[in-house]
Coordinates of C-alpha atoms in Angstrom, one line a residue:
X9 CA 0.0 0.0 0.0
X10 CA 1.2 3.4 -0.8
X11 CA 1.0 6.0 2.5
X12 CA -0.9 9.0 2.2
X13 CA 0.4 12.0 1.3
X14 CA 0.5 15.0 3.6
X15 CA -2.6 16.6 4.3
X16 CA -1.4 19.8 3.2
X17 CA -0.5 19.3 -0.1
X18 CA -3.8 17.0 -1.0
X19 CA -4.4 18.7 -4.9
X20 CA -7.2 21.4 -4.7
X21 CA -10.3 20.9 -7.4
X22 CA -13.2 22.8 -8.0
X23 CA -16.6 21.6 -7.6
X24 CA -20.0 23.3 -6.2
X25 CA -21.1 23.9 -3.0
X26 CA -22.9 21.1 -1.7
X27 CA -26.7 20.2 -3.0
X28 CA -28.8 17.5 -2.5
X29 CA -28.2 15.0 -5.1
X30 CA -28.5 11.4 -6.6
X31 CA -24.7 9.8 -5.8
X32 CA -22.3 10.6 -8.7
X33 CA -21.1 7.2 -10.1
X34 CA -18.2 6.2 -12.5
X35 CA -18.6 2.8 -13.9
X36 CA -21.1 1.9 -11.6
X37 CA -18.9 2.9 -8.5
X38 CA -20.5 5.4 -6.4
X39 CA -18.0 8.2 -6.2
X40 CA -18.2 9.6 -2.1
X41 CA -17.3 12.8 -0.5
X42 CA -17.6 14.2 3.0
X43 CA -21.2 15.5 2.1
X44 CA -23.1 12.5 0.8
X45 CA -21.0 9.9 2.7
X46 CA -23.7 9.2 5.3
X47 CA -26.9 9.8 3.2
X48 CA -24.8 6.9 1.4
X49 CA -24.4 4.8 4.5
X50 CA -28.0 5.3 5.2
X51 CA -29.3 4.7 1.9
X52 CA -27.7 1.3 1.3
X53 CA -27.3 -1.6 4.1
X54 CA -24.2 -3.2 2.6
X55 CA -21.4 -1.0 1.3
X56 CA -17.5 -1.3 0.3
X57 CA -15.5 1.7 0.0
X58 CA -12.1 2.1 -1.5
X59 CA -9.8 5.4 0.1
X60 CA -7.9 5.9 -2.9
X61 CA -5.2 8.5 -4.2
X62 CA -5.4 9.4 -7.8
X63 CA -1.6 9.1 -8.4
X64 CA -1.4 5.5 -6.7
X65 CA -0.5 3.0 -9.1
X66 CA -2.2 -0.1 -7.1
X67 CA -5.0 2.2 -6.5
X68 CA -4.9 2.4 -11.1
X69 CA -4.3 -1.7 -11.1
X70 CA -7.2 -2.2 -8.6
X71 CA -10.1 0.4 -10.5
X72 CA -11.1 -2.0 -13.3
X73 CA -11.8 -5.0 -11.1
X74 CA -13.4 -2.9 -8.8
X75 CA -16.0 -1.4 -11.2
X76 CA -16.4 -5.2 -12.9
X77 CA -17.1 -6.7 -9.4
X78 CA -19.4 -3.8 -8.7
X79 CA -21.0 -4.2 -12.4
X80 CA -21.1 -8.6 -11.5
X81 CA -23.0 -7.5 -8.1
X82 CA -25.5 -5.2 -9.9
X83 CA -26.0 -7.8 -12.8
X84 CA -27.0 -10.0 -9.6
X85 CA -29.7 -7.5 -8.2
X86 CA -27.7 -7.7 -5.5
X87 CA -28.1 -4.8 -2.4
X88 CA -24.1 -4.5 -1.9
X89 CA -22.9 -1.1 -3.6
X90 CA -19.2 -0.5 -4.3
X91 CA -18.3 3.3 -3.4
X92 CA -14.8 5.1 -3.6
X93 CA -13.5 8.1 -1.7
X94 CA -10.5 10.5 -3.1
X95 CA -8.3 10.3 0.7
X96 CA -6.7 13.1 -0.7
X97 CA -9.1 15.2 -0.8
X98 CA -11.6 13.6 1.5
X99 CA -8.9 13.7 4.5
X100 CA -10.9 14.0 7.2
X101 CA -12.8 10.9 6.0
X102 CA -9.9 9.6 5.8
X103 CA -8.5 10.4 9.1
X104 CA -11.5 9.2 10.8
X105 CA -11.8 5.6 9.2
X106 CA -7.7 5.4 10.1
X107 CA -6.5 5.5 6.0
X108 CA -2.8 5.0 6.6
X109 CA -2.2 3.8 2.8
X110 CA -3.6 3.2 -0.4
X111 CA -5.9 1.4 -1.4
X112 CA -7.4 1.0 1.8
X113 CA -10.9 -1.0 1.6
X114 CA -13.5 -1.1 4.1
X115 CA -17.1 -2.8 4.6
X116 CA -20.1 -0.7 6.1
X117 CA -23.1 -2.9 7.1
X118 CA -26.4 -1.6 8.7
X119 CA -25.0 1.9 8.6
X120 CA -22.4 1.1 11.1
X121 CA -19.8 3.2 10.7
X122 CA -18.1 2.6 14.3
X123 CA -15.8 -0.7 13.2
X124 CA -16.1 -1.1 9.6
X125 CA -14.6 -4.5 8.3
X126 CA -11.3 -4.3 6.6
X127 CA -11.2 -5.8 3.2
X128 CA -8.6 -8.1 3.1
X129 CA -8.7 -10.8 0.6
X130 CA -7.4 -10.7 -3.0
X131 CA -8.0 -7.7 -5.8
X132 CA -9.8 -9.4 -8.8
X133 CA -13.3 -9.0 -9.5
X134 CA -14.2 -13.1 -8.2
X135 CA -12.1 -12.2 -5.2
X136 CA -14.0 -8.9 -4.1
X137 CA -17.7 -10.6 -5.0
X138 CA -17.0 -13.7 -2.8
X139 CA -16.0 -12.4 0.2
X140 CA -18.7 -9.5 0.1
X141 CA -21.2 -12.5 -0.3
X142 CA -19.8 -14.6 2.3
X143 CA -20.0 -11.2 4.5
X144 CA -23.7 -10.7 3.5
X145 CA -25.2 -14.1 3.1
X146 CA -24.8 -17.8 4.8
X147 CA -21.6 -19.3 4.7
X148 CA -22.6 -22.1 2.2
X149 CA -25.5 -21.6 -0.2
X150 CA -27.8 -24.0 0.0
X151 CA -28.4 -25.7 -3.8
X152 CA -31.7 -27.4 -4.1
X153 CA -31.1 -28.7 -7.7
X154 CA -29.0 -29.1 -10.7
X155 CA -29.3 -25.3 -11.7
X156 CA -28.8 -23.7 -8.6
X157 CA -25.3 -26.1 -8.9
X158 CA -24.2 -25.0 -12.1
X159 CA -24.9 -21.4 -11.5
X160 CA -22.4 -21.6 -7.8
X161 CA -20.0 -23.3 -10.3
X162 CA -20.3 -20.8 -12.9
X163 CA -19.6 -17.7 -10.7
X164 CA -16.2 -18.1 -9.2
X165 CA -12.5 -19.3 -10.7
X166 CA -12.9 -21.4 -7.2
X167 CA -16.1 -23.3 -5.6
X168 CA -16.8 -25.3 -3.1
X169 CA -19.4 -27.8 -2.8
X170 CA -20.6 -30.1 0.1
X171 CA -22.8 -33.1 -0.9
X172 CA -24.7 -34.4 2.1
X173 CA -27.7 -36.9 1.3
X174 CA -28.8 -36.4 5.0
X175 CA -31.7 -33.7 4.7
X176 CA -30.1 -30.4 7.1
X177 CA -32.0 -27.3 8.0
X178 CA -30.3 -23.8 8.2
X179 CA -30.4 -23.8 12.3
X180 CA -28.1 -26.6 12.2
X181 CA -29.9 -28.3 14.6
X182 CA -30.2 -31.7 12.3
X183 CA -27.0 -31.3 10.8
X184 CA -24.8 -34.4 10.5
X185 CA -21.3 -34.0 11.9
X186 CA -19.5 -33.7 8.5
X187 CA -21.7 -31.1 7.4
X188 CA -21.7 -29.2 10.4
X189 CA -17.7 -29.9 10.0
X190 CA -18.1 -28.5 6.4
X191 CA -20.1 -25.3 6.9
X192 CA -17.6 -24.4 9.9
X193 CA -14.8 -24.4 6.8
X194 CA -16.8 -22.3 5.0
X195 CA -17.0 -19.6 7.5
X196 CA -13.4 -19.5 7.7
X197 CA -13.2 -19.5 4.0
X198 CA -13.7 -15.5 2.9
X199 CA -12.7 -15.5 -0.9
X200 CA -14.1 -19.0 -1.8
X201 CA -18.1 -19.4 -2.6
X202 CA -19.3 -22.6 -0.7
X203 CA -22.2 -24.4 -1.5
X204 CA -24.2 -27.2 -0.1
X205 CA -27.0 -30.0 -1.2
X206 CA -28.9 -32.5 -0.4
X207 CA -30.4 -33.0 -3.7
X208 CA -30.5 -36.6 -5.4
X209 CA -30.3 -34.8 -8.6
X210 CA -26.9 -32.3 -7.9
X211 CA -25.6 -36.1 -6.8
X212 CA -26.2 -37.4 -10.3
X213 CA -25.2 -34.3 -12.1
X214 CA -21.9 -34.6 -10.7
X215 CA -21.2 -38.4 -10.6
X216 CA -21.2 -38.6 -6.7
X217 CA -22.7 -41.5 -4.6
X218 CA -21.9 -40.6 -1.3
X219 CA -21.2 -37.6 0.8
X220 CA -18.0 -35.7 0.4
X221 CA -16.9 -32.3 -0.9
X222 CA -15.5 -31.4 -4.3
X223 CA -13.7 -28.6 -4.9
X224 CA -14.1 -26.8 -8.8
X225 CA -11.6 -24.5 -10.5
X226 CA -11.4 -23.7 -13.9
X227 CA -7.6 -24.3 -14.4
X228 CA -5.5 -27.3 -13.9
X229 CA -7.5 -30.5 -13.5
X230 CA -10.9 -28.4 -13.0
X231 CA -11.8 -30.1 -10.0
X232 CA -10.5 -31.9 -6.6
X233 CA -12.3 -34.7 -4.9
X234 CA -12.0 -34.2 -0.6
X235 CA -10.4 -38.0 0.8
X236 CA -9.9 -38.9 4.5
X237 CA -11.5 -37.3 7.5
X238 CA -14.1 -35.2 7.3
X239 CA -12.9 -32.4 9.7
X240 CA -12.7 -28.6 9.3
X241 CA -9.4 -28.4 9.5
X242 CA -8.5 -31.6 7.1
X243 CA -10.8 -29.1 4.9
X244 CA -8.9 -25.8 5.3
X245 CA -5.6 -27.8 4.4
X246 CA -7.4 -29.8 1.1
X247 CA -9.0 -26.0 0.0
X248 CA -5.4 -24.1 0.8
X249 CA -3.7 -26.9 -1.3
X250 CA -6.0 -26.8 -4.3
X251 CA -7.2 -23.1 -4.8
X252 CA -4.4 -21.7 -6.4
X253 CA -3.1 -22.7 -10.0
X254 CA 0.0 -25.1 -9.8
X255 CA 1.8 -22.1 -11.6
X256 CA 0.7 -18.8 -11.0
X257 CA 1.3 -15.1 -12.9
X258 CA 2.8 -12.6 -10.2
X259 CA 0.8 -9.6 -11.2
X260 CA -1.6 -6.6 -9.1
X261 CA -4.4 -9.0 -8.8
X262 CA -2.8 -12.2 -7.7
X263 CA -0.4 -10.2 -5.4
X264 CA -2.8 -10.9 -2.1
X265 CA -3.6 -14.7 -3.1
X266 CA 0.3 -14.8 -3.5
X267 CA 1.7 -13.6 -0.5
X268 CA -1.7 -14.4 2.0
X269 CA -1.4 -18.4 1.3
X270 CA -0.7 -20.9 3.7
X271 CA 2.7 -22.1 1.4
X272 CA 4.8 -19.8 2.6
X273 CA 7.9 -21.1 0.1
X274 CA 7.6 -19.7 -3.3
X275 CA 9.5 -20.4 -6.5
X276 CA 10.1 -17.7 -8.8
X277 CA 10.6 -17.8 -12.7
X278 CA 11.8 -14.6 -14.0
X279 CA 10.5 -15.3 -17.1
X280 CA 10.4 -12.1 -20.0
X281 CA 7.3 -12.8 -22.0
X282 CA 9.7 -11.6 -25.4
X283 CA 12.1 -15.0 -24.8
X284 CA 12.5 -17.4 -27.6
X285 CA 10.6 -20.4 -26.5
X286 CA 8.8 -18.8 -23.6
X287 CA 6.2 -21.4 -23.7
X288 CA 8.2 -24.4 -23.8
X289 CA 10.1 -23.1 -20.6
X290 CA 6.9 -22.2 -19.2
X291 CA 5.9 -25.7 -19.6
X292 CA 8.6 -27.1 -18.0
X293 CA 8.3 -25.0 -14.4
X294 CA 4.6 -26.2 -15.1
X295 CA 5.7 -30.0 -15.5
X296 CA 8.3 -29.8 -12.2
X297 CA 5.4 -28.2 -9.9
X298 CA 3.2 -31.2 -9.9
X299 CA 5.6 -32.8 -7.5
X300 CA 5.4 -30.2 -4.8
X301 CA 1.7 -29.2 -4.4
X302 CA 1.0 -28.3 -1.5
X303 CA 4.8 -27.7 -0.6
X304 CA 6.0 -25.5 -2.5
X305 CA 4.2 -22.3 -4.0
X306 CA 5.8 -22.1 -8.4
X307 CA 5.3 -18.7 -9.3
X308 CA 6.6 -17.1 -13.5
X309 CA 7.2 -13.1 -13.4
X310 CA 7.4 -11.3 -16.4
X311 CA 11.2 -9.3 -16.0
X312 CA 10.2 -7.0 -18.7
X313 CA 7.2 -5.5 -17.2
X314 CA 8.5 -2.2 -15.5
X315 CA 6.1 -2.8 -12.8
X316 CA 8.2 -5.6 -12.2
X317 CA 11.7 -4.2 -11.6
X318 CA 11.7 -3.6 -7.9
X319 CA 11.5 -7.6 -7.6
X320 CA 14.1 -7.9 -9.6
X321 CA 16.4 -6.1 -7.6
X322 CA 15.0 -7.6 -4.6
X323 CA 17.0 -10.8 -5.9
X324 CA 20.0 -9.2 -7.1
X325 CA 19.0 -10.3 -10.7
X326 CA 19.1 -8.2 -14.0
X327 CA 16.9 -8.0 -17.0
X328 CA 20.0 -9.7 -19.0
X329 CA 20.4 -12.2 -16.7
X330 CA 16.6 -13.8 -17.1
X331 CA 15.4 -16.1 -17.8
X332 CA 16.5 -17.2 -14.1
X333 CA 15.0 -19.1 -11.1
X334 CA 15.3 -18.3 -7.4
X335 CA 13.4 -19.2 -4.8
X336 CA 12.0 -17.6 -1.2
X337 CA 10.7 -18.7 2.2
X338 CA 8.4 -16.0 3.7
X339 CA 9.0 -17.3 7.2
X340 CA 9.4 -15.1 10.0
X341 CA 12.9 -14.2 8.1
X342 CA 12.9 -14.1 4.2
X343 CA 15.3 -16.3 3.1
X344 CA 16.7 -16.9 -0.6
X345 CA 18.2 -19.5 -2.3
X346 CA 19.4 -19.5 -5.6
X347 CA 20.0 -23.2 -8.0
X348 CA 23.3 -24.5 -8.9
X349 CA 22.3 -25.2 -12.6
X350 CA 21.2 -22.1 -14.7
X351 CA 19.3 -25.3 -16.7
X352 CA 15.8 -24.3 -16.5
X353 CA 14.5 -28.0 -17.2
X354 CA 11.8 -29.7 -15.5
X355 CA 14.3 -32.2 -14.1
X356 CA 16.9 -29.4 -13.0
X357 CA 13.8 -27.1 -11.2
X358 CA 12.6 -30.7 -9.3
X359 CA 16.0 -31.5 -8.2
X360 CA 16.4 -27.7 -6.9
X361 CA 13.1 -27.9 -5.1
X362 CA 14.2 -31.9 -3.7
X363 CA 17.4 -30.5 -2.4
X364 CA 15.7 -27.9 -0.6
X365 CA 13.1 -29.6 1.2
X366 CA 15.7 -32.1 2.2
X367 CA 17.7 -29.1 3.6
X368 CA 20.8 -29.2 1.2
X369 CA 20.7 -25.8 -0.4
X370 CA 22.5 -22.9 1.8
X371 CA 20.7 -19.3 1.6
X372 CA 21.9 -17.2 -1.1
X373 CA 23.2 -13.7 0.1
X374 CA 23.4 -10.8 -2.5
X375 CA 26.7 -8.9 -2.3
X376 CA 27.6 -5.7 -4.7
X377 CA 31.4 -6.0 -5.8
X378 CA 33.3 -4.7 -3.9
X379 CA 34.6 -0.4 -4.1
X380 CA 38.4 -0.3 -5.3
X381 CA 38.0 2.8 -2.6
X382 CA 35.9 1.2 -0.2
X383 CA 37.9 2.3 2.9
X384 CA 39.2 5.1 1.6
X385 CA 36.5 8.0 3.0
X386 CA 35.8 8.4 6.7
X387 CA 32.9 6.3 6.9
X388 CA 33.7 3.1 5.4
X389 CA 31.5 1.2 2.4
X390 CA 30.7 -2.4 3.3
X391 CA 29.3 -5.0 1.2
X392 CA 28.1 -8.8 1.6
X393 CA 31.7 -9.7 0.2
X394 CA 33.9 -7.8 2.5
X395 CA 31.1 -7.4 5.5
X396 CA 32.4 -10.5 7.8
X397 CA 36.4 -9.3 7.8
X398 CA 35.5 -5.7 9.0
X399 CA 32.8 -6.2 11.6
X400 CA 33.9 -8.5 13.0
X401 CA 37.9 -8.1 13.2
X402 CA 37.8 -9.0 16.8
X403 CA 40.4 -5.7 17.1
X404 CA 38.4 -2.9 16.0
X405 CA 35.1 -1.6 17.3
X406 CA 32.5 -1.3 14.3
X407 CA 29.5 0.7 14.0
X408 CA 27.1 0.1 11.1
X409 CA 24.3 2.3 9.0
X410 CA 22.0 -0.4 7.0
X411 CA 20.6 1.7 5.0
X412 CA 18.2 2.2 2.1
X413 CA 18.7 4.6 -0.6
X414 CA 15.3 5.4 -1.2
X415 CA 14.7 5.8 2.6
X416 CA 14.2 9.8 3.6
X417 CA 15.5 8.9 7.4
X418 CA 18.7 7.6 5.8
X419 CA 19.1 10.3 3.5
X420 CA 18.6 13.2 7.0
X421 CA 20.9 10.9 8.3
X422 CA 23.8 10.8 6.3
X423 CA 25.3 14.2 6.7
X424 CA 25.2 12.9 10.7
X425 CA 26.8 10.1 10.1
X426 CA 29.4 11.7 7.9
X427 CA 31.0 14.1 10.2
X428 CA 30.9 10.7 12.4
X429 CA 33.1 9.5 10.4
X430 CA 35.2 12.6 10.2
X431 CA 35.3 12.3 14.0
X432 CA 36.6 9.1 14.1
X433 CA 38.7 8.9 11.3
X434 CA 41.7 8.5 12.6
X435 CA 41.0 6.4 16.1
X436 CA 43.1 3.5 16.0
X437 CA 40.2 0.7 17.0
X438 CA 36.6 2.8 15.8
X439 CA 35.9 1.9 12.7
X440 CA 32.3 3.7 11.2
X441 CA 30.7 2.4 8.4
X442 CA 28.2 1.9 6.2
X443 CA 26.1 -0.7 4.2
X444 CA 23.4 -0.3 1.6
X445 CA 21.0 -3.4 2.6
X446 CA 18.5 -3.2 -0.1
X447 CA 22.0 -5.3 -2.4
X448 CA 23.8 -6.8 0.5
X449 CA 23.0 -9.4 2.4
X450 CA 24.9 -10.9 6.0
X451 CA 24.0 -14.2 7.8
X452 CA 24.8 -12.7 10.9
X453 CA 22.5 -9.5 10.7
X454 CA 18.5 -9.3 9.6
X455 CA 17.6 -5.9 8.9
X456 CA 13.5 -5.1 9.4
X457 CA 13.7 -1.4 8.6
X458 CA 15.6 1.4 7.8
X459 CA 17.8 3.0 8.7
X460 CA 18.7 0.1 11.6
X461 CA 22.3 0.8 13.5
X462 CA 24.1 -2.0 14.9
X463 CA 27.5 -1.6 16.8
X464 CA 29.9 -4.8 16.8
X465 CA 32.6 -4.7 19.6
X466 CA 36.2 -5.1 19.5
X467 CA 36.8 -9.0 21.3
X468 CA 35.8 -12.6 20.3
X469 CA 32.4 -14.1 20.8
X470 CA 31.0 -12.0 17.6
X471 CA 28.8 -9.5 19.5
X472 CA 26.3 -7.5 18.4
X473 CA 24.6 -4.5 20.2
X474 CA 21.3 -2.5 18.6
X475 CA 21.8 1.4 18.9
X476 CA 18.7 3.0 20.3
X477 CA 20.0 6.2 21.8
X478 CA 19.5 9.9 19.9
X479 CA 20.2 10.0 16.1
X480 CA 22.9 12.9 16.6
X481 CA 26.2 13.1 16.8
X482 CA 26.6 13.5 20.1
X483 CA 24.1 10.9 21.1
X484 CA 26.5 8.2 18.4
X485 CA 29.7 10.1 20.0
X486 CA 28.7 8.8 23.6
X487 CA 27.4 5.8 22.9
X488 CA 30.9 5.1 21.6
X489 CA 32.8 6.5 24.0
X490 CA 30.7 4.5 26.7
X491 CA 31.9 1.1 24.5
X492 CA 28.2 1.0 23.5
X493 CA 26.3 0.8 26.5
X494 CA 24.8 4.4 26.3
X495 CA 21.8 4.1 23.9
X496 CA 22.3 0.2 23.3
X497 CA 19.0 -0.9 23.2
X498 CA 17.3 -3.5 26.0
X499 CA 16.2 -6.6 25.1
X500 CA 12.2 -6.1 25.9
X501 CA 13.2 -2.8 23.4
X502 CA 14.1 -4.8 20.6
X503 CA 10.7 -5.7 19.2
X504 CA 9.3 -2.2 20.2
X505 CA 12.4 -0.7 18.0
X506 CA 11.7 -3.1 15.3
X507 CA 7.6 -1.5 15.0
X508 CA 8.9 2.0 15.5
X509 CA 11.3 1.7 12.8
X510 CA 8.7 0.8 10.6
X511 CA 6.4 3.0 11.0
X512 CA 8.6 5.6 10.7
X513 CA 9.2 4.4 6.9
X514 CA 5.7 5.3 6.1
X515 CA 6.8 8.8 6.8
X516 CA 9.8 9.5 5.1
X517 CA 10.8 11.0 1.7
X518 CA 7.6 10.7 0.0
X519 CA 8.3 10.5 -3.4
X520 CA 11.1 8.3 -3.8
X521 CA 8.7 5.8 -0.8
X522 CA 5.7 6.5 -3.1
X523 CA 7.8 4.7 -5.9
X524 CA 9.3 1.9 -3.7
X525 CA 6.3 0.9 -2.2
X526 CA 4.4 1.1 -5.8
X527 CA 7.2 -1.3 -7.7
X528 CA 7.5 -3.5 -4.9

């Protein structure tokens, strides 16, 4: 999400004074301002509003998907209305539903503007429609014959249908176990339709003789039978596994599906949609991901698209360089790996992926070359190749900047840590020094934020102390001097640091955050 700009600067437009009015609309999207939001909220008992920002480019991505979702629901006769607010010119709507970036998405019910729902799930038109339904409705349909089936199976990419011969009732009260097992699943299930039947017909229509659940897609093998115990959780698993295409296309939409799964170990593709052959290397990521469903999540990206750049960087990769394979765990630390073979063949991609599950493959840490002049200027360059000799020469006291260069903190920073360096330039056992983390990576340091400080002592036993103290120079200048005990920060600090830190990158130098945030 892109964070807001500043209040102040929000562009000014002209428009009338206000007058009672029908709701302006674009494609079906009820545009909302300050003076017909809550004639709005009273007007219709189910309503999703998007704070945008005109210049935000997921904001752009997400607008057509929006207005065909909101187009789908109307088509439907539905009562849920799709709205959208300009937060840059709306701010004070913004500020009082707590907009903190863009797009934020929130569902209004009843009126009920105290604790709107936040919108979480994925940004395609199926995505949006499901989980306003499953917000609105009961958590299953129920499907009393063959039509009602086919319509549920028509409606989504993903459905889910429970087939119970036993007759239930809405209450619940003569549910059978497995189908009360079944529509708990489907609660917890917001972006999936669910339906459910008792129907001897919907039975025959779809070949089944006894209860179970199916689950339809319309890719891959179009649909997955449920086996083994009927439980809510055996469900969840059997859904998460089979919901998502065995390969999937990293773009705007898919982004949420992406990163919001269960499989939190992705395999990447950097695939440029101009190569020779694109298709038959396509294939063969296709062919080696069969053997990990469930395991491992096979993602293709196209390197040319500009939008795609920033993830390219995030590897260490260049355009030249694709096609090329590397593969992430989003675990509490993101770790990368990278495969011995630049063979993209099915057999080379399943031996990568065999390796790593059997815990063979060591992380791959990006490292810029290394400056001829590296140590030549009072504050010292550091990259991932040199980065182990100079913080932790167990003579010299380090003190290290990870930076960003798009950050705006580390960019007020610098001049600060400059005339540190000046200060100490010629001590015999301070070294200062710096490190750009966004290209470098260290086994021994995980940076959260920027900028993050980190001071590593003169002495065996490969120390590390987090600086907490004053960003000045006399506030660095004691800590030193006090062998980094003043401003080190406690250990119950650490995680409070860590959130601080972060939210203080929401705030920094807008424009070059605006892009980061937008690429990435």
């Amino acid at each position: 999400q892109h964070p807001p700009r500043a209040r102040g600067i929000a562009h000014a437009r002209c428009r009338p004074a206000a007058l009672p009015e029908c709701h302006e609309e674009e494609d079906g999207v009820l545009v909302l301002r300050a003076n017909s939001f809550e004639q709005a909220l009273a007007e219709h008992r189910y309503l999703l509003v998007e704070f945008y920002a005109p210049w935000c480019g997921h904001c752009k991505a997400l607008a057509p998907e929006y207005a065909k979702a909101a187009a789908k629901l109307k088509a439907e006769g539905s009562e849920i209305r799709l709205a959208k607010v300009d937060a840059t010119e709306e701010s004070e709507l913004a500020q009082q539903f707590g907009v903190r970036g863009y797009p934020t998405i929130k569902f209004f019910k009843n009126g009920d503007k105290t604790a709107p729902k936040e919108y979480t799930a994925g940004r395609e038109a199926d995505d949006i429609v499901g989980w306003l339904k499953k917000r609105t409705g009961p958590a299953a349909a129920t499907l009393t014959d063959v039509a009602a089936a086919e319509a549920l199976v028509d409606s989504s990419e993903v459905v889910v249908i429970g087939f119970f011969k036993v007759e239930f009732v809405s209450t619940g009260d003569a549910l059978v176990c497995a189908a009360k097992e079944f529509l708990l699943a489907a609660e917890a299930v917001d972006d999936i339709p669910f339906g459910i039947s008792s129907s001897a017909d919907v039975f025959t229509k779809y070949q089944i003789s006894k209860d179970g659940v199916i689950l339809f897609k319309k890719f891959d093998e179009g649909q997955n039978n449920f086996e083994g115990d009927l439980t809510k959780d055996n469900l969840l698993n059997f859904i998460k596994s089979n919901s998502l295409p065995l390969v999937i296309e990293f773009t705007e939409q898919t982004a949420p599906k992406i990163f919001g799964g269960e499989i939190k170990t992705h395999i990447l593709l950097f695939l440029p949609k101009s190569v020779s052959d694109y298709q038959g290397k396509l294939d063969n990521f296709k062919s080696a991901a069969g053997n990990f469903k469930g395991k491992i999540l096979f993602i293709f990206i196209d390197s040319d698209h500009s939008d795609n750049q920033r993830i390219l960087e995030f590897f260490g990769l260049k355009k030249e360089e694709c096609p090329a394979v590397r593969l992430i765990t989003l675990e509490e630390e993101m770790t990368k790996y990278k495969p011995e073979s630049d063979e993209l063949t099915a057999d080379k991609i399943k031996e990568f992926c065999d390796k790593f599950l059997a815990g063979k493959i060591k992380p791959h840490l990006m490292s810029q070359d290394l400056p001829e002049d590296w140590d030549k200027q009072p504050v010292k360059v550091l990259v991932g190749k040199n980065f182990e000799e100079v913080a932790f020469d167990e003579n010299k006291n380090v003190f290290v900047e990870f930076y960003a260069p798009w950050c705006g903190h580390c960019k007020q920073l610098a001049p600060i840590w400059d005339k540190l360096g000046e200060t100490y330039r010629d001590h015999e056992n301070i070294v200062i020094a710096k490190m750009d983390a966004t290209a470098n990576e260290v086994e021994a340091v995980k940076i959260h934020s920027f900028p993050t400080l980190k001071f590593f002592p003169a002495g065996p036993g490969r120390n590390v102390i987090d600086y907490n103290g004053e960003r000045t120079l006399e506030g660095f200048k004691k800590f030193l001097e006090s062998g980094g005990q003043d401003g080190a920060a406690a250990d119950d600090d650490l995680e409070d640091l860590e959130t601080d830190e972060e939210t203080e990158l929401e705030e920094g130098d807008e424009d070059d955050q605006k892009l980061q945030k937008d690429e990435l």
